[in-house]
Coordinates of C-alpha atoms in Angstrom, one line a residue:
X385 CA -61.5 -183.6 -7.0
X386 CA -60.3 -181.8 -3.6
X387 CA -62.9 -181.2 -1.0
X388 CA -62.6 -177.4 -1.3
X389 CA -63.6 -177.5 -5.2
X390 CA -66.4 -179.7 -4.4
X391 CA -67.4 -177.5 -1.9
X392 CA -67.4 -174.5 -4.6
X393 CA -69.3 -176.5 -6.9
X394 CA -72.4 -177.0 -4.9
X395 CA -72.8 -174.1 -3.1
X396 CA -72.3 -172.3 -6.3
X397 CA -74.7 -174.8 -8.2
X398 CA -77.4 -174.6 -5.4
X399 CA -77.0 -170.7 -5.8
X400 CA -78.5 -171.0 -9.5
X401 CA -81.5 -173.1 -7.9
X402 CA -85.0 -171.6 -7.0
X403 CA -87.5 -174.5 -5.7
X404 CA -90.5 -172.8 -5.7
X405 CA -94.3 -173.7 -5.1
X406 CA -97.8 -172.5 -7.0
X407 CA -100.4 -172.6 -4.0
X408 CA -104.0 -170.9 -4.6
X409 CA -107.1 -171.8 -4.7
X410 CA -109.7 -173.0 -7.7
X411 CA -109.8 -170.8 -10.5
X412 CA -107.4 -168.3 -9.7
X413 CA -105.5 -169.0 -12.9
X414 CA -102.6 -171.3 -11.3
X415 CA -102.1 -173.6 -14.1
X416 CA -102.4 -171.2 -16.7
X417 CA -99.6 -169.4 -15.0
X418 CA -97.6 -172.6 -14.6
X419 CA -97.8 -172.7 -18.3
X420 CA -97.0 -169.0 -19.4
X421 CA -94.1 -169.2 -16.3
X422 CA -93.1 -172.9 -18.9
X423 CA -93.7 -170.4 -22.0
X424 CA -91.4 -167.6 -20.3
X425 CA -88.6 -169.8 -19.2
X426 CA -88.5 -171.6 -22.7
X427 CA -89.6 -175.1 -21.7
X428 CA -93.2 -174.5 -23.7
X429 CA -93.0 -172.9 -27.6
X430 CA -97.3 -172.5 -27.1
X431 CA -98.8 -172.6 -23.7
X432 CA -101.6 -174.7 -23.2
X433 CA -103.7 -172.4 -21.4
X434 CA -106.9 -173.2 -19.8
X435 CA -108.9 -172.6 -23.1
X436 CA -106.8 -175.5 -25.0
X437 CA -107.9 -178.2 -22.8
X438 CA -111.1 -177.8 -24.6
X439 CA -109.7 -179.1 -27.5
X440 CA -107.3 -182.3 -27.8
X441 CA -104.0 -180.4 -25.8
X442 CA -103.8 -180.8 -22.0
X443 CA -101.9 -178.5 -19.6
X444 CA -98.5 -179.8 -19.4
X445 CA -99.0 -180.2 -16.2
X446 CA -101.8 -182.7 -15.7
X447 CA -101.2 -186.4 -17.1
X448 CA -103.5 -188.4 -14.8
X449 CA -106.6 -189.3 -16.9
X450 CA -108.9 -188.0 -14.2
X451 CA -107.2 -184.8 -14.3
X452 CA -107.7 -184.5 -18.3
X453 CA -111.2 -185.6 -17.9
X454 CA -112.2 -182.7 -15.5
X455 CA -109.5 -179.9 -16.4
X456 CA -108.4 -179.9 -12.9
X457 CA -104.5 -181.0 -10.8
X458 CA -105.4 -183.6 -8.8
X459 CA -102.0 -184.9 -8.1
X460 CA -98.7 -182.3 -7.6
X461 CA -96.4 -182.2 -10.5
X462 CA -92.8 -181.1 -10.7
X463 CA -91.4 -178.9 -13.6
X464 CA -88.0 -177.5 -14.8
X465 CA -87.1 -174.9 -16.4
X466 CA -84.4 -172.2 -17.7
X467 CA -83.8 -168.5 -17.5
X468 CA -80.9 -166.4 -17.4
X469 CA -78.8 -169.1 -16.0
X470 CA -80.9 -169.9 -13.5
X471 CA -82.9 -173.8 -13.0
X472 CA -86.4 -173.7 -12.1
X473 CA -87.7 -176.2 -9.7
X474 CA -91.4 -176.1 -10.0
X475 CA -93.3 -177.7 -7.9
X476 CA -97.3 -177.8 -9.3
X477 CA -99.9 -178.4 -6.5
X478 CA -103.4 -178.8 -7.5
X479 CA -105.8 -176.0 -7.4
X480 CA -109.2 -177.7 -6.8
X481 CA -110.6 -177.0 -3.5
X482 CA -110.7 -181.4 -2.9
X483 CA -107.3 -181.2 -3.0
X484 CA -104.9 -183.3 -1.0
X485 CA -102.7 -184.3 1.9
X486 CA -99.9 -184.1 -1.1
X487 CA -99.9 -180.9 -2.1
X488 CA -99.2 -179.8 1.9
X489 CA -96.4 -181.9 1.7
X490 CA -95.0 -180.7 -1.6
X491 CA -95.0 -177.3 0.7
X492 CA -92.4 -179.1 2.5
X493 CA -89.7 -179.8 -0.4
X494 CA -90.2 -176.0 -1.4
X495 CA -87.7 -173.5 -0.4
X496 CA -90.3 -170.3 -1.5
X497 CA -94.3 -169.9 -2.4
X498 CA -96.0 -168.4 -5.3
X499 CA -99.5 -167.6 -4.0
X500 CA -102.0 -166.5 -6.9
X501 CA -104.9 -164.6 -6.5
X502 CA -107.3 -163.6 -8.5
X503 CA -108.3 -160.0 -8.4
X504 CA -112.4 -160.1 -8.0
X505 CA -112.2 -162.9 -5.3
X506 CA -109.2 -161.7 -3.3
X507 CA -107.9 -164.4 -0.8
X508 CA -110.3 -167.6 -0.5
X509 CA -110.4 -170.4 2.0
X510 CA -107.9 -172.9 0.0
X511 CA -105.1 -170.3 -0.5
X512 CA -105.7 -169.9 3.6
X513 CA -105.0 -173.3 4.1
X514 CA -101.9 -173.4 2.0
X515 CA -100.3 -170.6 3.5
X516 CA -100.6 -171.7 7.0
X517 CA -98.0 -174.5 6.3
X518 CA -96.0 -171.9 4.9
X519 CA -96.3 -170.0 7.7
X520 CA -95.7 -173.4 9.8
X521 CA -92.5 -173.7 8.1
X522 CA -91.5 -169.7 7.8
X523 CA -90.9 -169.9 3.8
X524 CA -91.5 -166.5 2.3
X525 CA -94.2 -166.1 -0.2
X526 CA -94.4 -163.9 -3.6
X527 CA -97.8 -162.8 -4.2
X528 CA -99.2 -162.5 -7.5
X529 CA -102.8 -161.0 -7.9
X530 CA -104.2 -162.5 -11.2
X531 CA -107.2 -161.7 -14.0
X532 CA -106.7 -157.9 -13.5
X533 CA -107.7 -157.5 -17.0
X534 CA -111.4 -158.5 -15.6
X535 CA -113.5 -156.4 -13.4
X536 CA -112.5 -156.9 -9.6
X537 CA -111.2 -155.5 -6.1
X538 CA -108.9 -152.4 -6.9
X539 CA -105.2 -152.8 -6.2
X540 CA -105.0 -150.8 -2.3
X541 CA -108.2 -153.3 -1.5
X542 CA -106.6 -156.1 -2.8
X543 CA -103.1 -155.1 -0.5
X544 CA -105.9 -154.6 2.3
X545 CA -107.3 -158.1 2.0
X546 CA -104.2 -160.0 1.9
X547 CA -103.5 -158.3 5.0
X548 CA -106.4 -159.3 6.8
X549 CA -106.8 -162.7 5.8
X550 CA -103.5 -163.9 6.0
X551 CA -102.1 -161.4 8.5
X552 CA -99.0 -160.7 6.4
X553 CA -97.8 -157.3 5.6
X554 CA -98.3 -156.8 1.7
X555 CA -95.9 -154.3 -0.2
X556 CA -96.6 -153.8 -3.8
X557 CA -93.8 -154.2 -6.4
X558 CA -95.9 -153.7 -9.5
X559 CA -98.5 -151.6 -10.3
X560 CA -101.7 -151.7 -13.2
X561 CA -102.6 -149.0 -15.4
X562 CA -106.1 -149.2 -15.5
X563 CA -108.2 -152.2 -13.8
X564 CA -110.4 -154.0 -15.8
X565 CA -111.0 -153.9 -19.6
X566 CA -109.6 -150.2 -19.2
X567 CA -105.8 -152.5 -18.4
X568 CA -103.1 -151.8 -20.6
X569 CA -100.2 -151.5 -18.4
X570 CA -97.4 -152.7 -15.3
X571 CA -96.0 -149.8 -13.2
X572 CA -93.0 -151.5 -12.5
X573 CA -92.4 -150.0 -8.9
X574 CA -89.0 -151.0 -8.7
X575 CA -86.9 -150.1 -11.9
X576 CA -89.8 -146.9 -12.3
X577 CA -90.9 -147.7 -15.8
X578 CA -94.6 -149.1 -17.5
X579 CA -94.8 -151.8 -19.4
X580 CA -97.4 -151.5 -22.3
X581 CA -98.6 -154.4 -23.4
X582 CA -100.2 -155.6 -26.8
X583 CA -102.8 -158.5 -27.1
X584 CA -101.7 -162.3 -28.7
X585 CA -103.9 -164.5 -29.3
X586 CA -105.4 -167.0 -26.2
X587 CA -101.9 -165.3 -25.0
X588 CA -99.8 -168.8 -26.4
X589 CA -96.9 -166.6 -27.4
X590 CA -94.8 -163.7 -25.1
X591 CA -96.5 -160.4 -25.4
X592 CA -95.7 -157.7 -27.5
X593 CA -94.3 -154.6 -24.7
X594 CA -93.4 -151.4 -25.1
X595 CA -91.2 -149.9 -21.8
X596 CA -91.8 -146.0 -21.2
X597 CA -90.9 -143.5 -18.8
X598 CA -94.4 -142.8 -16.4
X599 CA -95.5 -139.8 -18.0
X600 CA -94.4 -140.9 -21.7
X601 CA -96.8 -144.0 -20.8
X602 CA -99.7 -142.1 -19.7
X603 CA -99.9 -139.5 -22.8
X604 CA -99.8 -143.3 -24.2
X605 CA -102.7 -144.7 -23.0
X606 CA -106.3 -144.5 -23.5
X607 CA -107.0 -143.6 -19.7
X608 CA -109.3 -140.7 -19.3
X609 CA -107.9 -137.2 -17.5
X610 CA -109.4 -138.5 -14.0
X611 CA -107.9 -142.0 -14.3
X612 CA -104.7 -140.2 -15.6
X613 CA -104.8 -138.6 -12.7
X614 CA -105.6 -141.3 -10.1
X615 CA -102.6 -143.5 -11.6
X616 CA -100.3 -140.8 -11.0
X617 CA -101.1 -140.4 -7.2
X618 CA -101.0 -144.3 -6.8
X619 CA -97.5 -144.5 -8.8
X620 CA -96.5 -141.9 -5.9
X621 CA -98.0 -143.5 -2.9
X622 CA -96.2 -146.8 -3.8
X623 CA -93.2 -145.3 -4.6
X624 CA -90.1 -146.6 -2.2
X625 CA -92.5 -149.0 -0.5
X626 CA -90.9 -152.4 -2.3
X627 CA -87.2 -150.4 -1.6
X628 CA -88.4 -150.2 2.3
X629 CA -89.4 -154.0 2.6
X630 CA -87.9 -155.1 5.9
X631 CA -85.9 -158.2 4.3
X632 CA -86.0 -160.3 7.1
X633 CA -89.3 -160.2 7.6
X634 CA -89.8 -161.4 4.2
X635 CA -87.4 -164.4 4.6
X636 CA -89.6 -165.1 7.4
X637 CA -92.3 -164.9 5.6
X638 CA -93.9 -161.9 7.2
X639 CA -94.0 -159.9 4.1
X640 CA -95.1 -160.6 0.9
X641 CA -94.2 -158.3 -2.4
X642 CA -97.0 -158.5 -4.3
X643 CA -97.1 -158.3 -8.4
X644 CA -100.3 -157.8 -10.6
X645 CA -101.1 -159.0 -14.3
X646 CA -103.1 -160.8 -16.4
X647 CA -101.4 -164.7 -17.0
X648 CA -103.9 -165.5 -19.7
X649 CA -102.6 -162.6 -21.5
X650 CA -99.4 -162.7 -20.2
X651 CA -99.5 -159.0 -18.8
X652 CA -97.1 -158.3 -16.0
X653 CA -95.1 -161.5 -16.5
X654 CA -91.7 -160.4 -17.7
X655 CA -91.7 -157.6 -14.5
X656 CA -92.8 -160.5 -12.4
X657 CA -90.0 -162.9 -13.6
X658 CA -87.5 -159.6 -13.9
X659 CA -87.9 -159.9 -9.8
X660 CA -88.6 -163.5 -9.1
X661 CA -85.1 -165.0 -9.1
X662 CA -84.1 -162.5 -6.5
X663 CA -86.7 -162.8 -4.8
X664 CA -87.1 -166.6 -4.4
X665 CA -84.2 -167.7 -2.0
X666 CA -81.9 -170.5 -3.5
X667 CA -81.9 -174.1 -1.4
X668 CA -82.1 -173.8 2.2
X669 CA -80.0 -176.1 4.6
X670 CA -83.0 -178.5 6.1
X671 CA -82.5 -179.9 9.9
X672 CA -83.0 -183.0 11.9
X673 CA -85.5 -183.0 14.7
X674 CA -82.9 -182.3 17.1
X675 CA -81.9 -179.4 15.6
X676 CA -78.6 -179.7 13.9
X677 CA -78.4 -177.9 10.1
X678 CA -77.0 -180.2 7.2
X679 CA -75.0 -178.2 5.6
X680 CA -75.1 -177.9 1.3
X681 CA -71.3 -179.3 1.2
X682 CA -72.0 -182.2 3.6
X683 CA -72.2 -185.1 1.6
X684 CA -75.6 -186.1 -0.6
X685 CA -79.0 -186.5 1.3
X686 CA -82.2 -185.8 0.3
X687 CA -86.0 -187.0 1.2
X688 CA -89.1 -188.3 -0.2
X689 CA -91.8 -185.9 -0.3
X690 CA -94.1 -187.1 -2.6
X691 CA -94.3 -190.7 -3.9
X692 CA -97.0 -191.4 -7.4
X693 CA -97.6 -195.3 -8.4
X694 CA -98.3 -196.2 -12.6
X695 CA -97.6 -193.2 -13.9
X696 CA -97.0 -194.9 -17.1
X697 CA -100.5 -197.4 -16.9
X698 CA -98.5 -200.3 -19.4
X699 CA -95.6 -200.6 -16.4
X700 CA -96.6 -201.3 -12.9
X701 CA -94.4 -198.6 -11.7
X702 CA -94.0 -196.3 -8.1
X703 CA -91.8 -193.0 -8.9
X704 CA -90.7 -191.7 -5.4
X705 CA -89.8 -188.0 -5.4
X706 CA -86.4 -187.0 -3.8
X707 CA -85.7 -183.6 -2.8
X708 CA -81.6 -182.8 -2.9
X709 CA -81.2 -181.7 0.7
X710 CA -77.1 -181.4 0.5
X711 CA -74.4 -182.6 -1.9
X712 CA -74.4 -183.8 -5.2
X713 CA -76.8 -186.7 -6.9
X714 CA -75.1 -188.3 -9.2
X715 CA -76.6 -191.6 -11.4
X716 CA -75.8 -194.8 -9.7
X717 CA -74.7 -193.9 -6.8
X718 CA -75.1 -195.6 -4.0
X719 CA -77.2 -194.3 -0.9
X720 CA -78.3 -195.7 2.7
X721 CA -81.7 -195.6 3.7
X722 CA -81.7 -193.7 7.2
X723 CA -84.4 -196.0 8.5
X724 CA -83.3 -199.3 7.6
X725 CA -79.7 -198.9 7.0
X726 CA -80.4 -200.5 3.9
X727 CA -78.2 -199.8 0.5
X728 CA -79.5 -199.1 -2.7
X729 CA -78.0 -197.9 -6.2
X730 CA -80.0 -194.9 -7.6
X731 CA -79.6 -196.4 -11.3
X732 CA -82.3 -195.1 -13.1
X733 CA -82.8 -191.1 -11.7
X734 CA -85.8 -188.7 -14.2
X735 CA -86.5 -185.2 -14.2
X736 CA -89.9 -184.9 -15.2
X737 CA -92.3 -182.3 -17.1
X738 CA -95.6 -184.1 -16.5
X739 CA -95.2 -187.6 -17.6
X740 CA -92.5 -186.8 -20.1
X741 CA -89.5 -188.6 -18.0
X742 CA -85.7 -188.0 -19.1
X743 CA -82.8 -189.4 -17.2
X744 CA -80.7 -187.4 -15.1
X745 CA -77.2 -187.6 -14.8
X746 CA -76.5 -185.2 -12.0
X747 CA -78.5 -182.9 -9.5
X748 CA -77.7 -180.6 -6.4
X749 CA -79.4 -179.0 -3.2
X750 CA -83.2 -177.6 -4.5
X751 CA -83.4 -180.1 -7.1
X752 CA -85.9 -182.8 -7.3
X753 CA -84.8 -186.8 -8.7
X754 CA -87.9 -188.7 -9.5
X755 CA -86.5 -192.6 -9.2
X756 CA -88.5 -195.5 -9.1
X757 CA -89.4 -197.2 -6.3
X758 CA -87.6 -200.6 -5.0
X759 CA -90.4 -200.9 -2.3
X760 CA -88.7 -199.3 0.9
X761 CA -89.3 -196.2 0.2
X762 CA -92.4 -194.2 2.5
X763 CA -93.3 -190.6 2.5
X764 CA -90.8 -189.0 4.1
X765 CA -87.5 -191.6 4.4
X766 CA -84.2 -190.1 4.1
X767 CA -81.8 -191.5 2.2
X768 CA -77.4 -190.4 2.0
X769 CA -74.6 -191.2 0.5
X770 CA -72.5 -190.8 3.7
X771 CA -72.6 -188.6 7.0
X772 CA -75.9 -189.9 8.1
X773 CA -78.5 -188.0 8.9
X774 CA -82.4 -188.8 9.5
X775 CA -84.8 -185.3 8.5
X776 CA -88.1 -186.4 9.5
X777 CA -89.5 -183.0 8.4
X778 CA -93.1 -184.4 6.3
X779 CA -95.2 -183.6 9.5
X780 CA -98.8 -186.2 9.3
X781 CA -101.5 -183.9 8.3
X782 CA -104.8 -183.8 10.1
X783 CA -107.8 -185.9 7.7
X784 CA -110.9 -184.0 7.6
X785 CA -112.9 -186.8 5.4
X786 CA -113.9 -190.4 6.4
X787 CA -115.2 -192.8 4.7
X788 CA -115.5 -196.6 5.5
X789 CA -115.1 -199.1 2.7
X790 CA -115.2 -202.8 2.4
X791 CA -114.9 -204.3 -1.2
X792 CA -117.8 -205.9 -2.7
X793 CA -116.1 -209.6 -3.6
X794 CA -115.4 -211.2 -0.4
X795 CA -113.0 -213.2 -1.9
X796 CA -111.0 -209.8 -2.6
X797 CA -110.2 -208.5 1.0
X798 CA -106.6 -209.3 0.6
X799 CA -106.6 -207.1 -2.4
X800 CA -108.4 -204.5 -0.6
X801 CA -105.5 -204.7 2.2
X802 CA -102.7 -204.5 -0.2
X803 CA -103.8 -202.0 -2.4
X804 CA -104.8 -199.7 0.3
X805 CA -101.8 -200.2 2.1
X806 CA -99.7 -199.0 -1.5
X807 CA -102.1 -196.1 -1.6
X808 CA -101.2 -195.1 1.8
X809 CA -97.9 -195.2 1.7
X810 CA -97.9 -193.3 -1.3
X811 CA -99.5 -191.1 0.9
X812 CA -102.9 -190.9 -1.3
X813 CA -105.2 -191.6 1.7
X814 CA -105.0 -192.8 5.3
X815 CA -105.8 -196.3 6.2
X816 CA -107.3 -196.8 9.8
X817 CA -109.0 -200.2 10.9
X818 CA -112.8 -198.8 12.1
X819 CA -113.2 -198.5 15.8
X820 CA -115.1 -201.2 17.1
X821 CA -114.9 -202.5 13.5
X822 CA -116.0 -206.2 12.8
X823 CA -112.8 -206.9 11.0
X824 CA -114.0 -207.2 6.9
X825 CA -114.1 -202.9 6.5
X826 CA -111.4 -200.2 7.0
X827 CA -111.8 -196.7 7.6
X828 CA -109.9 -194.0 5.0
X829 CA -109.1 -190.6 6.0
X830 CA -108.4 -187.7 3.2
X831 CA -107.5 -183.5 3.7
X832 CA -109.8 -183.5 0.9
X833 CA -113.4 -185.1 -0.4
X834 CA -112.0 -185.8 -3.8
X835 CA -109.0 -187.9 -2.8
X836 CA -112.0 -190.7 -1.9
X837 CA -112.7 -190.6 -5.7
X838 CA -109.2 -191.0 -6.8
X839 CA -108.8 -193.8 -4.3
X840 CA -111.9 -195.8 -6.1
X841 CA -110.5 -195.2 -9.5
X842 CA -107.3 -196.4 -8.7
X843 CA -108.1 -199.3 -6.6
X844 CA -110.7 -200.4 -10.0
X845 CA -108.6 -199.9 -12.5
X846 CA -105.2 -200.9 -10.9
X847 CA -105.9 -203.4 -8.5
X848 CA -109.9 -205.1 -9.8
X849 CA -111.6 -204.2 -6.5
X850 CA -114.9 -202.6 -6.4
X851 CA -114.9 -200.5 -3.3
X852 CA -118.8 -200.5 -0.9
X853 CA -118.3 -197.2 0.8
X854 CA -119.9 -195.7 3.9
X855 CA -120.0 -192.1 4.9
X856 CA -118.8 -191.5 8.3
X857 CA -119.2 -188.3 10.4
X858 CA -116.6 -187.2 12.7
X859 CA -116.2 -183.6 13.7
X860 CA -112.7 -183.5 13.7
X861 CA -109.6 -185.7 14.5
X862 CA -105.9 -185.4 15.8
X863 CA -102.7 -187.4 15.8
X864 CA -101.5 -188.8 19.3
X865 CA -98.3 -189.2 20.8
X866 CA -96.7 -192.6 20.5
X867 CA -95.7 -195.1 23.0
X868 CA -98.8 -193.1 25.7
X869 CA -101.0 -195.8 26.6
X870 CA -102.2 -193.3 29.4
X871 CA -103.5 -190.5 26.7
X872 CA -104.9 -193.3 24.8
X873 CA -106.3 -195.1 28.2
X874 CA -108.1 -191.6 29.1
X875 CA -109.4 -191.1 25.7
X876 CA -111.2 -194.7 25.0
X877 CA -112.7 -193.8 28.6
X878 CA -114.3 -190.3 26.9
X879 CA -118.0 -189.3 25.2
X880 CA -118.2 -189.6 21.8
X881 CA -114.3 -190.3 21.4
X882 CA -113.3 -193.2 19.5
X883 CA -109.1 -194.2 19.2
X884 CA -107.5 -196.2 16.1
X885 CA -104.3 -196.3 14.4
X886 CA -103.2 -196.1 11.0
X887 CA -101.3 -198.8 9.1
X888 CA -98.1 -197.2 10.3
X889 CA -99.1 -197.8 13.6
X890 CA -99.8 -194.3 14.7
X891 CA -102.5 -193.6 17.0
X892 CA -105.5 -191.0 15.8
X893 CA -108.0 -189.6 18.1
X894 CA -111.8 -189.1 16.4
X895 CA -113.8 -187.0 17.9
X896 CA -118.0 -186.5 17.2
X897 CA -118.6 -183.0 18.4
X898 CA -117.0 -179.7 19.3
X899 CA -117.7 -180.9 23.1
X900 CA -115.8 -184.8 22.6
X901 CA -112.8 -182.4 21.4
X902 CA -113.2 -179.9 24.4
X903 CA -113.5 -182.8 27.0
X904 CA -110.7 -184.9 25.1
X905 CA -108.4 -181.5 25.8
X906 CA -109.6 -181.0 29.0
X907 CA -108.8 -184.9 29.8
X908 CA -105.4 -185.0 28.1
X909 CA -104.2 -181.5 27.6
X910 CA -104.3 -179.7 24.4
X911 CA -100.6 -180.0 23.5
X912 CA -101.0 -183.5 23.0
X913 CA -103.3 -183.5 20.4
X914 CA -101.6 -182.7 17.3
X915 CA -102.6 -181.1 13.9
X916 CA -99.4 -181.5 12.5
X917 CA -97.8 -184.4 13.6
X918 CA -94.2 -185.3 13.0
X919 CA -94.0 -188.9 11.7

């Protein structure tokens, strides 16, 4: 094959790719989306919606018995599917507000957001958290404001609050007829027309739509004269807003066009999915800390974003997720580990939808290789089949939970060790030894409370140690630079400042109190405490 067909090939099959990510917070009806977006694309006949977990059927997307147990997405979950000739890359991130360090890093292997609001709520202190790393990493976001078939904010407040809270210009590109249980209908503000839309039951199969003209929709409905009325001067205020959106801005993610409906009923979802693929941008070209762009056609690279150990419990397994950065994958190739200059044959590549694995013969920029393990992988290695090149883009997030544990069977610490140091480089938790420490406990840091939870389970039930654990109160921490023994020097010297280092070796600064952080800044200068750290 010449180079110039090649080159065709990818940049035409990364065209049909849209690597998108779900972020929201508790409750807003992410999952169920996830399953009626499955539904829509074809990969679901039924969706598993929220109600079904009730009864014997999970959500496709959650497969670790914790998760089934609660009804909750603990760990981030990549789907695929199909429409109109375009591949899905979905990456799932949970929703509960415990979440973790991995779903911030599954931001990283996305190339667009999906943020999901629910309608009475508005936007709530997860979804803030989610889209700062968006923002950190200028990926536009699609808006879509859920439950409107339940009594909440009305549309112009809800534009209003994602505008405050996230300061991000929001430009509506659908519309509801009606709010509440008076909703019936999507204005669909770019092709002009209103979708009606008939009730299914639990919403498990597409709704049933009728597509009218405005008025022909109105003499339709069941509005009364006054809410008539009030539709037709909001279908005229909106009107040529989604055609004005400054573009850029919303590649930059400035601007976020903003769809409403009902995924439990499936409302609004066909004009939302009408508008997605355009919307979402195909694979982006990633770059290397010193700023040179790999481009699609240069060769395969991608890097590991995500890594998940015994996802099938009767195999002592690690799956390592790959994001395609450039080139093709193909199955049993042979790639170069950018750190190590070690080589390895990808022999056995999955795609996954949950825990449902099938072997992959071939993939391109945007999509995402699940592999297993052969122990050298970390969070965030590169790997390439030639033209090396070294990302580093899976910046250490900040902990905000510590916890000190020690295992209850002293003749277990080298159990503790081991498994701990699996779970960290899984990414699952951080593993610091305890300032001052005497030598038989280690501290554990988490983005979120319930990641100290999923680290007992696992460490019971896959490694037989029974975990002792001991709050800890810090105020807050940061990430140091390396190789600064002065920083670190100044800092050991500070009130209520304690210095460690994680199993990696990188140094963390913990600080007691709002003062320890403002005399540690004053000390050694607030640019070198980080909150995002590149690793």
């Amino acid at each position: 094959m010449s180079t110039a067909t090649a080159e065709t090939e990818i940049t035409k099959e990364a065209k049909k790719r849209r690597t998108f990510a779900i972020i929201s917070h508790p409750d807003a009806g992410k999952t169920t989306l996830t399953e009626k977006l499955l539904l829509y694309g074809g990969a679901l006949h039924e969706a598993g919606s929220i109600r079904a977990r009730k009864a014997t059927r999970h959500a496709a997307s959650d497969w670790m018995s914790i998760e089934q147990e609660r009804g909750i997405s603990v760990t981030s979950s990549v789907l695929r599917f199909e429409q109109n000739g375009i591949k899905y890359n979905l990456l799932d991130t949970p929703g509960h507000k415990d979440f973790s360090e991995d779903t911030l890093r599954t931001l990283v292997a996305a190339d667009s957001g999906l943020m999901v609001i629910d309608v009475a709520k508005g936007v709530e202190e997860q979804t803030e958290k989610l889209f700062e790393v968006c923002k950190l990493r200028e990926v536009p976001v699609i808006t879509f404001v859920n439950k409107c078939d339940r009594p909440g904010m009305d549309p112009l407040e809800i534009l209003s609050n994602i505008e405050t809270k996230l300061g991000i210009e929001a430009v509506p590109a659908s519309w509801p007829m009606g709010y509440g249980q008076k909703f019936q209908g999507i204005y669909d503000a770019i092709a002009k027309k209103v979708h009606i839309y008939q009730k299914t039951e639990h919403g498990a199969k597409k709704a049933v739509t009728d597509v009218l003209d405005v008025e022909d929709a109105i003499d339709a409905s069941s509005l009364s004269d006054m809410e008539k009325e009030a539709f037709r001067e909001e279908v005229m205020l909106i009107d040529g807003m989604y055609e004005g959106m400054d573009r850029d801005e919303y590649a930059s993610g400035k601007v976020t066009p903003v769809f409403f409906g009902s995924a439990l009923h499936n409302f609004g979802l066909d004009v939302f999915l009408n508008y997605f693929h355009q919307l979402a941008p195909h694979p982006q070209q990633y770059k290397t800390p010193d700023g040179i762009v790999r481009d699609l056609n240069d060769g395969f690279s991608g890097f590991i974003f995500k890594m998940q150990a015994n996802m099938n419990p009767d195999h002592r397994d690690c799956a390592a997720f790959i994001r395609v950065a450039s080139g093709k994958f193909e199955r049993g190739q042979q790639v170069t580990i950018a750190s190590t200059g070690k080589k390895i044959k990808m022999s056995t590549p999955h795609t996954l939808m949950g825990d449902d694995r099938q072997l992959m013969e071939e993939a391109y920029p945007g999509d995402i290789v699940s592999i297993f393990n052969p122990g050298s992988f970390r969070i965030g290695t590169t790997i390439f089949e030639k033209n090396e090149v070294n990302f580093d883009v899976i910046p250490l997030f900040t902990p905000e939970h510590f916890q000190k544990v020690a295992t209850k069977d002293p003749f277990k610490r080298k159990q503790l060790r081991e498994g701990l140091k699996q779970l960290s480089e899984e990414g699952v938790v951080h593993v610091f030894e305890v300032p001052n420490g005497v030598g038989n406990e280690l501290l554990l840091g988490t983005v979120g409370v319930l990641q100290f939870e999923v680290v007992e389970h696992r460490m019971l039930t896959e490694y037989g140690v029974e975990l002792i654990k001991t709050p800890v109160s810090y105020f807050c921490a940061r990430w140091l630079p390396n190789e600064r023994d002065d920083i670190i020097e100044k800092l050991e010297a500070s009130y209520s400042t304690h210095v460690t280092k994680d199993m990696e070796e990188n140094p963390i600064v913990l600080f007691d109190s709002m003062y320890a952080l403002n005399q540690g800044e004053e000390k050694v200068g607030k640019e070198n405490l980080f909150k995002f750290k590149q690793g």
